[in-house]
Coordinates of C-alpha atoms and ligand atoms in Angstrom, one line a residue:
M1 CA 28.3 7.9 -26.3
D2 CA 30.9 7.4 -29.0
T3 CA 30.6 3.6 -29.6
L4 CA 33.7 3.5 -31.7
Q5 CA 35.8 4.2 -28.6
L6 CA 34.2 1.1 -26.7
T7 CA 35.7 -2.2 -26.0
N8 CA 33.8 -5.3 -27.0
Q9 CA 33.0 -5.9 -23.3
E10 CA 31.6 -2.3 -23.0
R11 CA 29.5 -2.8 -26.1
I12 CA 28.0 -6.0 -24.6
N13 CA 27.5 -4.1 -21.3
E14 CA 25.8 -1.4 -23.3
L15 CA 23.5 -4.0 -25.1
I16 CA 22.5 -5.4 -21.7
K17 CA 21.7 -1.9 -20.4
M18 CA 19.4 -1.2 -23.5
R19 CA 17.7 -4.5 -23.0
E20 CA 16.9 -3.6 -19.4
L21 CA 15.6 -0.3 -20.5
S22 CA 13.4 -1.8 -23.1
K23 CA 11.9 -4.3 -20.5
L24 CA 11.1 -1.4 -18.3
A25 CA 9.2 0.1 -21.1
G26 CA 7.2 3.1 -19.8
G27 CA 8.9 3.0 -16.4
E28 CA 8.4 1.4 -12.9
K29 CA 5.7 4.0 -11.9
R30 CA 3.4 3.0 -14.9
I31 CA 4.1 -0.7 -14.3
A32 CA 3.0 -0.3 -10.8
A33 CA -0.2 1.4 -12.0
Q34 CA -0.8 -1.4 -14.4
H35 CA -0.3 -4.0 -11.5
A36 CA -2.5 -1.8 -9.4
K37 CA -5.4 -2.2 -11.8
G38 CA -5.1 -6.0 -11.5
K39 CA -3.3 -6.2 -14.9
M40 CA -0.2 -7.9 -15.9
T41 CA 2.4 -6.1 -18.0
A42 CA 2.8 -7.1 -21.8
R43 CA 5.9 -9.3 -21.0
E44 CA 4.5 -11.0 -18.0
R45 CA 1.4 -12.1 -20.3
I46 CA 3.8 -13.4 -22.9
E47 CA 6.0 -15.4 -20.2
M48 CA 2.7 -17.0 -19.0
L49 CA 1.4 -17.8 -22.3
L50 CA 4.6 -19.5 -23.9
D51 CA 6.4 -22.5 -22.7
D52 CA 9.1 -21.6 -20.0
G53 CA 12.0 -19.9 -21.5
S54 CA 10.9 -20.2 -25.2
F55 CA 10.2 -16.5 -25.9
E56 CA 12.4 -14.9 -28.4
E57 CA 11.7 -11.2 -28.7
M58 CA 12.1 -9.3 -31.9
D59 CA 12.4 -5.4 -32.5
M60 CA 13.0 -4.5 -28.9
F61 CA 15.0 -1.5 -29.8
V62 CA 12.4 0.0 -32.2
T63 CA 11.4 3.4 -31.3
H64 CA 8.7 5.7 -32.8
R65 CA 9.6 8.3 -35.6
N66 CA 7.2 11.0 -34.7
T67 CA 8.6 14.6 -34.2
D68 CA 5.2 16.4 -33.5
F69 CA 4.0 17.5 -30.2
G70 CA 7.5 17.2 -28.6
M71 CA 7.4 13.4 -29.1
E72 CA 11.0 13.4 -30.3
N73 CA 11.9 13.9 -26.6
E74 CA 9.7 11.0 -25.4
K75 CA 10.9 7.7 -26.8
Y76 CA 10.7 4.1 -25.3
Y77 CA 12.5 1.1 -26.8
G78 CA 9.9 -1.3 -28.2
D79 CA 7.4 1.5 -28.7
G80 CA 4.5 0.1 -26.9
V81 CA 4.3 -3.5 -28.2
V82 CA 6.3 -6.7 -27.4
T83 CA 6.7 -9.0 -30.2
G84 CA 8.3 -12.3 -31.0
Y85 CA 7.9 -16.1 -31.1
G86 CA 8.0 -19.2 -28.9
T87 CA 6.2 -22.1 -28.3
I88 CA 3.1 -23.6 -26.6
D89 CA 3.2 -27.2 -25.9
G90 CA 6.3 -27.4 -28.1
R91 CA 4.5 -25.9 -31.1
M92 CA 5.7 -22.6 -32.7
I93 CA 3.6 -19.5 -32.1
F94 CA 4.1 -15.9 -33.1
V95 CA 2.8 -13.3 -30.6
Y96 CA 2.4 -9.6 -29.8
S97 CA 1.4 -8.0 -26.8
Q98 CA 0.6 -4.3 -26.5
D99 CA 2.2 -2.5 -23.7
F100 CA -0.1 -0.1 -22.0
T101 CA 2.9 1.6 -20.1
V102 CA 4.0 3.2 -23.3
F103 CA 1.5 5.9 -24.4
G104 CA -1.3 3.6 -23.2
G105 CA -0.3 1.0 -25.7
S106 CA -1.7 3.2 -28.5
L107 CA -1.0 2.3 -32.0
S108 CA 1.9 4.2 -33.9
E109 CA 3.3 3.6 -37.3
T110 CA 6.3 1.7 -36.0
M111 CA 4.1 -0.4 -33.6
S112 CA 2.1 -1.4 -36.7
L113 CA 5.2 -2.2 -38.5
K114 CA 6.2 -4.5 -35.6
I115 CA 3.0 -6.3 -35.5
C116 CA 2.8 -6.7 -39.3
K117 CA 6.5 -8.0 -39.2
I118 CA 5.1 -10.9 -36.7
M119 CA 2.1 -11.6 -38.9
D120 CA 4.1 -11.8 -42.1
M121 CA 6.5 -14.2 -40.3
A122 CA 3.7 -16.3 -39.0
M123 CA 2.3 -16.7 -42.5
K124 CA 5.6 -17.5 -44.0
M125 CA 6.4 -20.2 -41.3
G126 CA 2.7 -21.5 -41.2
A127 CA 2.2 -20.9 -37.4
P128 CA -0.6 -19.3 -35.3
V129 CA -0.6 -15.6 -34.2
V130 CA -1.8 -14.7 -30.7
G131 CA -2.5 -10.9 -30.3
I132 CA -2.8 -9.5 -26.8
N133 CA -4.6 -6.2 -26.9
D134 CA -4.3 -3.5 -24.2
S135 CA -4.5 -0.1 -26.0
G136 CA -5.9 3.2 -26.1
G137 CA -6.4 2.9 -29.9
A138 CA -4.8 5.0 -32.6
R139 CA -2.0 7.2 -31.3
I140 CA -3.4 10.6 -31.3
Q141 CA -0.1 12.4 -32.0
E142 CA 0.5 10.5 -35.3
G143 CA -2.8 11.1 -36.9
V144 CA -3.3 9.4 -40.2
K145 CA -0.1 7.4 -40.0
S146 CA -1.7 5.4 -37.1
L147 CA -4.9 4.8 -39.0
A148 CA -2.8 3.6 -42.0
G149 CA -1.0 1.4 -39.5
Y150 CA -4.3 -0.3 -38.5
S151 CA -5.4 -0.8 -42.0
E152 CA -1.9 -2.6 -42.7
I153 CA -2.7 -4.9 -39.8
F154 CA -6.3 -5.5 -40.9
E155 CA -5.3 -6.4 -44.5
R156 CA -3.0 -9.0 -43.0
N157 CA -5.7 -10.4 -40.7
I158 CA -7.9 -10.8 -43.8
L159 CA -5.3 -12.6 -45.9
A160 CA -4.2 -14.9 -43.0
S161 CA -7.8 -15.8 -42.3
G162 CA -8.3 -19.6 -43.0
V163 CA -4.5 -20.0 -43.5
I164 CA -3.2 -19.7 -39.9
P165 CA -5.2 -19.6 -36.7
Q166 CA -5.4 -16.1 -35.2
L167 CA -6.5 -15.6 -31.6
S168 CA -7.1 -12.3 -29.9
A169 CA -7.0 -11.7 -26.2
I170 CA -8.5 -8.5 -24.7
F171 CA -6.9 -7.5 -21.6
G172 CA -7.6 -3.8 -21.4
P173 CA -9.2 -1.0 -23.2
C174 CA -10.0 -1.6 -26.9
A175 CA -11.7 1.2 -28.7
G176 CA -12.2 2.5 -32.1
G177 CA -10.1 0.9 -34.8
A178 CA -8.6 -1.4 -32.2
V179 CA -11.6 -3.5 -32.0
Y180 CA -11.6 -4.4 -35.7
S181 CA -8.4 -6.4 -35.9
P182 CA -9.7 -8.8 -33.2
A183 CA -13.0 -9.0 -34.8
L184 CA -11.3 -10.3 -38.1
T185 CA -9.5 -12.9 -36.2
D186 CA -10.8 -16.6 -35.4
F187 CA -11.4 -16.2 -31.6
V188 CA -11.7 -13.4 -29.3
L189 CA -11.3 -13.8 -25.4
M190 CA -11.9 -11.1 -22.9
S191 CA -11.0 -10.7 -19.2
E192 CA -13.8 -9.7 -17.0
H193 CA -13.9 -6.3 -15.4
T194 CA -10.5 -5.2 -16.9
S195 CA -11.2 -5.2 -20.7
Y196 CA -13.9 -3.5 -23.0
M197 CA -14.4 -3.3 -26.6
F198 CA -16.5 -0.7 -28.4
V199 CA -16.4 1.3 -31.7
T200 CA -17.5 4.5 -30.0
G201 CA -17.1 5.1 -26.1
P202 CA -19.7 6.3 -23.6
K203 CA -18.8 10.0 -23.8
V204 CA -19.2 10.1 -27.7
I205 CA -22.5 8.2 -27.3
K206 CA -23.8 10.7 -24.8
A207 CA -22.8 13.5 -27.2
V208 CA -24.5 12.2 -30.2
T209 CA -27.4 10.3 -28.9
G210 CA -27.9 11.5 -25.3
E211 CA -27.8 7.7 -24.0
E212 CA -25.8 7.3 -20.8
I213 CA -24.2 4.0 -20.2
S214 CA -21.2 2.7 -18.3
T215 CA -18.0 1.3 -20.0
E216 CA -18.9 -2.1 -18.6
D217 CA -22.5 -2.1 -19.6
L218 CA -21.4 -0.8 -23.1
G219 CA -18.6 -3.2 -24.0
G220 CA -17.5 -5.3 -21.0
A221 CA -16.7 -8.9 -21.2
D222 CA -20.1 -10.1 -20.0
V223 CA -22.0 -8.0 -22.5
H224 CA -19.9 -9.2 -25.4
A225 CA -20.0 -12.9 -24.3
R226 CA -23.9 -12.8 -23.7
K227 CA -25.5 -10.2 -25.8
S228 CA -23.4 -9.4 -29.0
G229 CA -21.4 -12.7 -29.2
V230 CA -18.3 -10.4 -30.1
T231 CA -16.2 -12.5 -27.7
H232 CA -16.2 -16.2 -27.7
F233 CA -14.7 -16.5 -24.2
K234 CA -14.8 -14.5 -21.0
A235 CA -12.2 -15.4 -18.4
E236 CA -12.4 -14.3 -14.8
S237 CA -8.8 -13.4 -14.8
E238 CA -5.9 -12.8 -17.2
E239 CA -4.3 -16.1 -15.9
E240 CA -7.4 -18.0 -16.7
G241 CA -7.7 -16.5 -20.1
I242 CA -4.0 -17.3 -21.0
M243 CA -4.5 -20.9 -20.0
L244 CA -7.6 -21.1 -22.2
I245 CA -5.6 -19.8 -25.2
R246 CA -3.1 -22.5 -24.7
K247 CA -5.9 -25.1 -24.4
L248 CA -7.7 -23.7 -27.5
L249 CA -4.5 -24.0 -29.6
S250 CA -4.1 -27.7 -28.8
Y251 CA -7.2 -28.4 -30.8
M252 CA -5.9 -26.6 -33.8
P253 CA -3.4 -27.4 -36.6
Q254 CA -0.6 -24.9 -37.1
N255 CA -2.0 -23.9 -40.5
N256 CA -4.7 -25.0 -43.1
L257 CA -2.4 -27.5 -44.8
E258 CA -1.8 -29.5 -41.5
E259 CA -4.1 -31.7 -39.3
A260 CA -4.6 -30.8 -35.6
P261 CA -2.2 -32.7 -33.3
V262 CA -3.6 -36.2 -32.2
Y263 CA -3.3 -37.0 -28.6
K264 CA -2.7 -40.4 -27.1
C265 CA -6.3 -41.6 -26.0
S266 CA -6.6 -43.9 -22.8
D267 CA -10.4 -43.7 -22.8
P268 CA -11.7 -46.8 -24.4
I269 CA -13.1 -46.2 -27.9
D270 CA -15.8 -48.9 -27.3
R271 CA -16.9 -47.6 -24.0
K272 CA -20.7 -48.1 -23.9
E273 CA -22.7 -45.7 -21.7
D274 CA -26.2 -47.2 -20.4
I275 CA -27.1 -43.6 -19.1
L276 CA -27.6 -42.6 -22.9
N277 CA -30.3 -45.2 -23.4
H278 CA -32.3 -43.3 -20.9
I279 CA -31.5 -39.7 -21.4
V280 CA -33.9 -38.6 -23.9
P281 CA -37.3 -38.4 -22.1
D282 CA -40.3 -40.4 -23.3
S283 CA -42.3 -37.3 -23.8
P284 CA -41.0 -35.2 -26.7
N285 CA -41.9 -31.9 -24.8
I286 CA -39.6 -32.7 -22.0
P287 CA -36.0 -31.1 -22.3
Y288 CA -32.7 -32.7 -21.2
D289 CA -29.1 -31.5 -21.2
M290 CA -27.4 -32.1 -24.5
K291 CA -24.0 -31.2 -22.7
E292 CA -24.4 -34.4 -20.6
V293 CA -24.5 -36.5 -24.0
I294 CA -21.3 -34.6 -25.3
H295 CA -19.4 -35.1 -22.1
T296 CA -20.4 -38.9 -22.0
I297 CA -19.3 -39.7 -25.5
V298 CA -16.0 -37.6 -26.0
D299 CA -12.5 -38.6 -24.7
Q300 CA -12.3 -38.3 -20.9
G301 CA -15.3 -36.1 -20.9
E302 CA -13.4 -33.1 -21.9
F303 CA -15.2 -30.5 -23.9
L304 CA -14.1 -26.9 -24.6
E305 CA -17.1 -25.0 -25.2
V306 CA -17.0 -22.0 -27.5
H307 CA -19.5 -19.1 -27.2
R308 CA -20.8 -20.7 -24.0
H309 CA -23.0 -17.7 -23.0
Y310 CA -24.3 -16.6 -26.4
A311 CA -27.2 -18.1 -28.2
R312 CA -27.4 -21.1 -25.8
N313 CA -29.8 -22.9 -28.0
I314 CA -26.9 -24.3 -30.0
I315 CA -23.7 -25.6 -28.5
V316 CA -20.4 -25.5 -30.3
G317 CA -16.9 -26.4 -29.1
F318 CA -13.9 -28.7 -29.3
A319 CA -13.4 -32.2 -27.9
R320 CA -11.5 -35.3 -29.1
F321 CA -12.5 -38.8 -30.3
N322 CA -9.9 -41.4 -29.9
G323 CA -7.3 -38.4 -29.5
V324 CA -8.4 -36.6 -32.8
S325 CA -9.6 -33.0 -32.4
T326 CA -13.3 -32.7 -33.4
G327 CA -15.7 -29.8 -33.7
I328 CA -19.0 -30.4 -32.1
V329 CA -22.3 -28.6 -33.0
A330 CA -25.3 -29.7 -31.0
N331 CA -28.8 -28.4 -30.5
Q332 CA -29.5 -27.7 -26.8
P333 CA -33.1 -28.9 -25.9
N334 CA -32.5 -27.4 -22.5
Y335 CA -32.7 -23.8 -23.8
L336 CA -35.6 -22.6 -26.1
A337 CA -36.1 -26.2 -26.9
G338 CA -33.1 -26.0 -29.1
V339 CA -34.8 -24.0 -31.8
L340 CA -32.7 -22.5 -34.4
D341 CA -32.9 -18.8 -34.6
C342 CA -30.8 -15.8 -36.1
D343 CA -28.0 -15.8 -33.4
S344 CA -27.7 -19.6 -33.0
S345 CA -27.5 -20.0 -36.8
R346 CA -24.8 -17.3 -37.2
K347 CA -22.8 -18.8 -34.1
A348 CA -22.8 -22.3 -35.5
A349 CA -21.9 -21.3 -39.2
R350 CA -18.9 -19.4 -38.0
F351 CA -17.8 -22.3 -36.0
V352 CA -18.5 -24.9 -38.8
R353 CA -16.4 -22.7 -41.1
F354 CA -13.5 -22.3 -38.8
C355 CA -13.5 -26.2 -38.5
D356 CA -13.8 -26.7 -42.3
A357 CA -10.9 -24.1 -42.9
F358 CA -8.4 -26.0 -40.5
N359 CA -9.3 -29.7 -41.3
I360 CA -11.2 -30.3 -38.1
P361 CA -13.9 -33.0 -38.4
L362 CA -17.5 -32.1 -37.4
L363 CA -19.9 -34.0 -35.3
T364 CA -23.3 -32.8 -35.2
L365 CA -25.9 -33.8 -32.7
V366 CA -29.5 -33.0 -33.6
D367 CA -32.5 -32.3 -31.6
V368 CA -34.1 -29.4 -33.1
P369 CA -37.9 -28.6 -33.4
G370 CA -37.4 -26.1 -36.4
F371 CA -36.6 -22.5 -37.0
L372 CA -38.0 -20.1 -34.4
P373 CA -41.4 -18.8 -35.9
G374 CA -42.6 -15.2 -35.6
S375 CA -42.2 -11.6 -37.0
G376 CA -39.3 -10.9 -34.7
Q377 CA -37.1 -13.4 -36.3
E378 CA -38.4 -12.9 -39.8
Y379 CA -37.6 -9.1 -39.5
A380 CA -34.2 -9.9 -37.9
G381 CA -33.5 -11.9 -41.1
I382 CA -33.9 -15.6 -40.1
I383 CA -33.9 -16.4 -43.7
I384 CA -30.5 -15.1 -44.4
H385 CA -29.0 -16.2 -41.2
G386 CA -30.4 -19.7 -41.4
A387 CA -28.9 -19.8 -44.9
K388 CA -25.5 -19.1 -43.4
L389 CA -25.5 -22.2 -41.4
M390 CA -26.8 -24.2 -44.5
F391 CA -24.1 -22.7 -46.5
A392 CA -21.4 -23.6 -44.0
Y393 CA -22.5 -27.1 -43.7
G394 CA -23.0 -27.7 -47.4
E395 CA -19.6 -26.2 -48.3
A396 CA -17.7 -28.0 -45.6
T397 CA -15.5 -30.8 -46.9
V398 CA -14.1 -32.2 -43.7
P399 CA -15.5 -35.4 -42.3
K400 CA -19.0 -34.9 -41.2
V401 CA -20.8 -37.3 -38.9
T402 CA -24.5 -36.5 -37.8
V403 CA -26.4 -38.3 -34.9
T404 CA -30.1 -37.4 -34.6
L405 CA -31.2 -38.0 -31.0
R406 CA -34.8 -36.7 -31.2
K407 CA -36.5 -34.1 -33.2
S408 CA -35.3 -33.1 -36.6
Y409 CA -38.0 -31.2 -38.3
G410 CA -38.4 -29.1 -41.4
G411 CA -35.7 -26.8 -42.8
A412 CA -33.8 -27.4 -39.5
H413 CA -33.4 -31.0 -40.5
D414 CA -31.9 -30.1 -43.8
V415 CA -29.5 -27.6 -42.3
M416 CA -28.2 -29.7 -39.5
S417 CA -25.6 -31.6 -41.5
S418 CA -28.2 -33.7 -43.4
K419 CA -27.2 -36.4 -45.8
Q420 CA -28.0 -34.2 -48.9
L421 CA -25.6 -31.5 -47.6
R422 CA -22.8 -34.1 -48.0
G423 CA -23.1 -35.7 -44.5
D424 CA -20.7 -38.6 -44.6
F425 CA -22.4 -40.8 -41.9
N426 CA -25.9 -40.0 -40.6
Y427 CA -27.0 -42.0 -37.7
A428 CA -30.2 -41.7 -35.6
W429 CA -31.3 -43.1 -32.2
P430 CA -34.5 -44.9 -32.1
S431 CA -36.1 -41.9 -30.4
A432 CA -35.5 -39.8 -33.5
E433 CA -38.4 -38.0 -35.2
I434 CA -37.7 -36.8 -38.6
A435 CA -40.5 -35.0 -40.4
V436 CA -41.6 -31.8 -42.1
M437 CA -43.1 -30.5 -38.7
G438 CA -44.4 -31.7 -35.4
A439 CA -47.5 -33.7 -35.2
S440 CA -49.9 -31.2 -33.8
G441 CA -48.8 -28.5 -36.3
A442 CA -49.1 -31.0 -39.0
I443 CA -52.6 -32.0 -38.2
E444 CA -53.7 -28.3 -38.0
V445 CA -52.6 -27.9 -41.6
L446 CA -53.7 -31.2 -43.0
E447 CA -57.1 -31.5 -41.2
S448 CA -58.1 -27.7 -41.1
R449 CA -61.1 -28.3 -43.2
K450 CA -62.4 -31.3 -41.3
L451 CA -61.6 -29.6 -37.9
A452 CA -63.6 -26.6 -38.9
E453 CA -66.8 -28.8 -39.5
I454 CA -66.5 -30.4 -36.0
T455 CA -68.5 -28.1 -33.6
D456 CA -68.1 -30.1 -30.5
P457 CA -64.8 -29.2 -28.8
D458 CA -64.4 -32.6 -27.2
E459 CA -65.0 -34.3 -30.5
K460 CA -62.5 -31.9 -32.1
I461 CA -59.8 -32.9 -29.6
K462 CA -60.6 -36.6 -30.0
Y463 CA -60.3 -36.5 -33.6
M464 CA -56.9 -34.4 -33.4
K465 CA -55.5 -37.0 -31.1
E466 CA -56.5 -39.8 -33.4
K467 CA -54.9 -38.0 -36.3
E468 CA -51.8 -37.2 -34.5
V469 CA -51.3 -40.9 -33.4
E470 CA -51.6 -41.8 -37.1
Y471 CA -49.1 -39.0 -38.1
K472 CA -46.7 -40.0 -35.3
E473 CA -46.8 -43.7 -36.3
K474 CA -45.7 -42.7 -39.7
F475 CA -43.1 -39.9 -39.3
A476 CA -42.2 -39.6 -35.5
N477 CA -39.5 -42.2 -35.9
P478 CA -36.4 -42.6 -37.8
F479 CA -37.4 -45.5 -40.0
Q480 CA -38.9 -43.6 -42.8
A481 CA -35.6 -41.8 -43.3
A482 CA -33.7 -45.1 -42.7
A483 CA -35.8 -46.8 -45.4
L484 CA -34.9 -44.2 -47.9
G485 CA -31.2 -44.2 -47.0
Y486 CA -31.3 -40.7 -45.7
I487 CA -30.1 -42.2 -42.4
D488 CA -27.3 -44.7 -42.6
D489 CA -28.2 -46.7 -39.5
V490 CA -30.4 -46.5 -36.5
I491 CA -28.0 -46.9 -33.5
E492 CA -28.3 -47.8 -29.9
P493 CA -27.6 -44.7 -27.9
R494 CA -25.2 -46.5 -25.5
N495 CA -23.0 -47.3 -28.3
T496 CA -22.7 -43.8 -29.7
R497 CA -19.1 -43.2 -28.8
F498 CA -17.9 -46.2 -30.7
R499 CA -20.1 -45.7 -33.8
V500 CA -18.9 -42.0 -34.1
I501 CA -15.3 -43.0 -33.8
R502 CA -15.6 -45.9 -36.3
A503 CA -17.4 -43.4 -38.6
F504 CA -14.6 -40.7 -38.4
E505 CA -12.1 -43.4 -38.9
A506 CA -13.8 -44.4 -42.1
C507 CA -13.5 -40.8 -43.2
Q508 CA -9.6 -40.6 -42.5
N509 CA -8.8 -40.3 -46.3
K510 CA -11.6 -38.4 -47.3
K511 CA -11.1 -36.2 -50.3
V512 CA -13.7 -33.8 -51.6
V513 CA -12.9 -30.7 -53.5
N514 CA -15.2 -27.8 -54.1
P515 CA -15.5 -26.4 -57.7
P516 CA -12.8 -23.8 -58.5
R517 CA -13.9 -20.1 -58.0
K518 CA -12.5 -16.8 -56.9
H519 CA -14.4 -17.3 -53.6
C520 CA -18.0 -18.3 -52.5
N521 CA -20.7 -15.8 -51.9
I522 CA -22.1 -16.9 -48.5
P523 CA -25.1 -14.9 -47.6
L524 CA -23.7 -12.4 -45.1
Ligands
LIG1 C1 -1.7 8.6 -27.4 C2 -2.6 7.7 -25.4 C3 -3.7 7.3 -26.0 C4 -3.8 7.6 -27.5 C5 -3.9 6.8 -24.0 N1 -2.7 7.5 -24.1 N2 -4.5 6.8 -25.2 N3 -1.4 8.4 -26.0 N4 -2.8 8.2 -28.1 N5 -4.8 7.0 -28.2 C6 -1.8 7.7 -23.1 C7 -2.2 8.8 -21.9 O1 -1.9 10.1 -22.7 C8 -1.5 8.4 -20.9 O2 -0.2 8.9 -20.9 C9 -1.4 6.9 -20.9 O3 -1.6 6.6 -22.4 C10 -2.3 6.2 -20.1 O4 -3.7 6.8 -20.2 P1 -4.7 7.2 -19.1 O5 -5.7 8.1 -19.8 O6 -3.9 7.8 -18.0 O7 -5.2 5.7 -18.7 P2 -6.6 5.3 -18.2 O8 -7.2 6.3 -17.3 O9 -6.5 4.0 -17.8 O10 -7.5 5.4 -19.5 C11 -7.2 4.7 -20.7 C12 -8.0 5.1 -21.8 C13 -7.8 6.6 -22.1 C14 -9.6 4.8 -21.5 C15 -7.5 4.2 -23.0 O11 -6.5 6.9 -22.2 C16 -8.5 7.0 -23.4 O12 -9.7 7.2 -23.5 N6 -7.6 7.2 -24.5 C17 -8.1 7.6 -25.8 C18 -8.9 6.5 -26.4 C19 -9.3 6.8 -27.8 O13 -10.2 7.6 -28.0 N7 -8.4 6.4 -28.8 C20 -8.8 6.7 -30.2 C21 -9.8 5.7 -30.7 S1 -10.2 6.0 -32.4 P3 0.8 9.2 -19.7 O14 2.1 9.7 -20.4 O15 0.1 10.0 -18.9 O16 1.2 7.9 -19.1 C22 -9.2 5.0 -33.2 C23 -9.4 5.1 -34.8 C24 -8.6 3.9 -35.5 O17 -8.6 4.1 -32.8 C25 -9.4 3.7 -36.7 C26 -8.8 2.5 -37.6 C27 -9.7 2.0 -38.5

C-alpha cells in the first residue's frame, strides 16, 4: 500500500488494522490450540495480571529479521512476545509475556531486544519486572543470534539482581537456555500440569544416559516445588498463579532504595494470645506446628509462604506487623524436628538475602535441635550450605528480631540470627533451651569415662538421668543466655506480637553499613 496517497483517516484505519493483526499474533487456530491445552494467551495473562485498563504495550509492530529457511515469508507483528508496562495495585510494573502462538514463543534476536528494552526501562524507572515464560527455547532458525539474545537477557537479570524485584512465571515449556533467565530472578512460579523446566529434555536424556522419564517427572511444577526447589511456588492454575504474583509484589518495595508499602492495620498491635502460652509441649521431644505460632502473631493471621513444599524443616515467607512487610524465617519442629540440613540452609539463606537486598525486616523464630548429623549431610556439604545461612544473616543490615521458642543448640544457635550475628532484638520464651547440645548428647560426651566404669545397666541409666537433670537445670533454659545479655529479654509467649512490633518500631531508623568492597564472597 502506498501510504503517501492515504488520507489521515485511512492511516488511522491502517493503524487499527495493524494493531488487530498484532493482537491475533500466530492466528486464531493457534490461539484455539493454546486454549485447548488449558492455557491463556500471552495477552490474556497480562490483562489478568495488571490493574484493569492499565496495560500500555510497546513494540507491537516489531518483526523478526531472519531470512533463512524461508522465514522472510512468515512474519508476525510482535514476534512472539508481548511487552509493556502497567500497574498492580496502582504501582508501576514492567512485564513481558512470551506468545506460544508465534513460533512456539521461541526466542529470536528481536524478541530478545524487546525483552531487554523492558528490563532496561524497569531499571531506569526503578520498577519490578514480571516475566511470563511460555517458550520452545532458542529459535532454531536463528542459530547463534538466538543464543546471544539469551545472554543479553541473562546479563540484565544479573545486573538488576538486588536492584529491582524480578519475578518469573512459568506457564508453558521452558527448556534449555530458557530456564536460566528465570533461575537468575528472585522468585519462580510454575503452573501445575501445563509447565515444565529442564536443561535437557527426556529425549536427549534417553539418548545420552538411557534413562527414561516423562516430562512431568523430569521438570513439572511438583518436582521443582518439592525436590529441586527451583520453583518457589506452584499454582493449580494460571489464574491462581497470577493472583499470587500480585500478592507477592505487595510485600516488596519497587526497588532497593525504597521501603515496601505500609498497609493500614486494623489488627490490634497489643493483641495477647493465651494459646501461645500452651503451644510448646512440656516434653522437648514432642513437636508442634510453628505455622500456628506465625499465623497467631502476624497481622490478620495472613502469611504468604515461600517454598512451601521444599525443605519443610524451615519455613520462610512474608507477613506484616502493624502493616509493615516482614520476612519470617522459622524452624519447623513438625518436620524433621526442625533440624538444619543442606536444603533448609540454602532455602533460608536465599530468602534472608532477598529481604536484606530489598529493605524488608526479618523476624526469626527459633526451635532448632542443631545441624543434621551424618555422612549423607557431610558429603552433601552441610558445612558450606550451613555457612551460607550464617553468612546471609551476618551480612544482613535490615532490622533483625529473633524469638527463641524452645531449642537453640550448637552451631544452629549461632546461625539463626543470634545476637553476635548482629541481631537487633533477641528474645526468648521461658521454654527456651540454649546450649551447646541437648542433655543426653552432652552427658554421653562429658561422662563417657565414668559411664564406661559402671557395669550395671540400671545404675548406668540412673547415673545418666541424674547428670541430665543437673545439665538441664544449668542450660535447658534461657536464663544463662539472659544473664550474659545474649538474650535481651525473656518474654511471655502470649505477648509475642506486641514485643515483636515494639522491637521493629525501635529499629525504624536503623543504619548499619557493611565495609566497602567490590562484592562479598558468600560460600556458594
Ligand atoms: C522455532 C519452534 C521452536 C523453536 C517450537 N517451535 N519450538 N520454532 N524454534 N525452538 C514452533 C513449532 O515449529 C511449531 O510451529 C510451534 O512452535 C508449536 O510447536 P509444537 O511442537 O507444535 O508444540 P508442542 O507439541 O506443544 O511442543 C512444544 C515444544 C516443542 C515441546 C516446545 O515444540 C519442542 O520440543 N520445541 C523445541 C524445544 C527445544 O529443543 N528448544 C531449544 C532448546 S536449547 P507451527 O508453525 O507448527 O505452529 C536452547 C539453547 C539456549 O534454548 C541456550 C542459551 C544459553
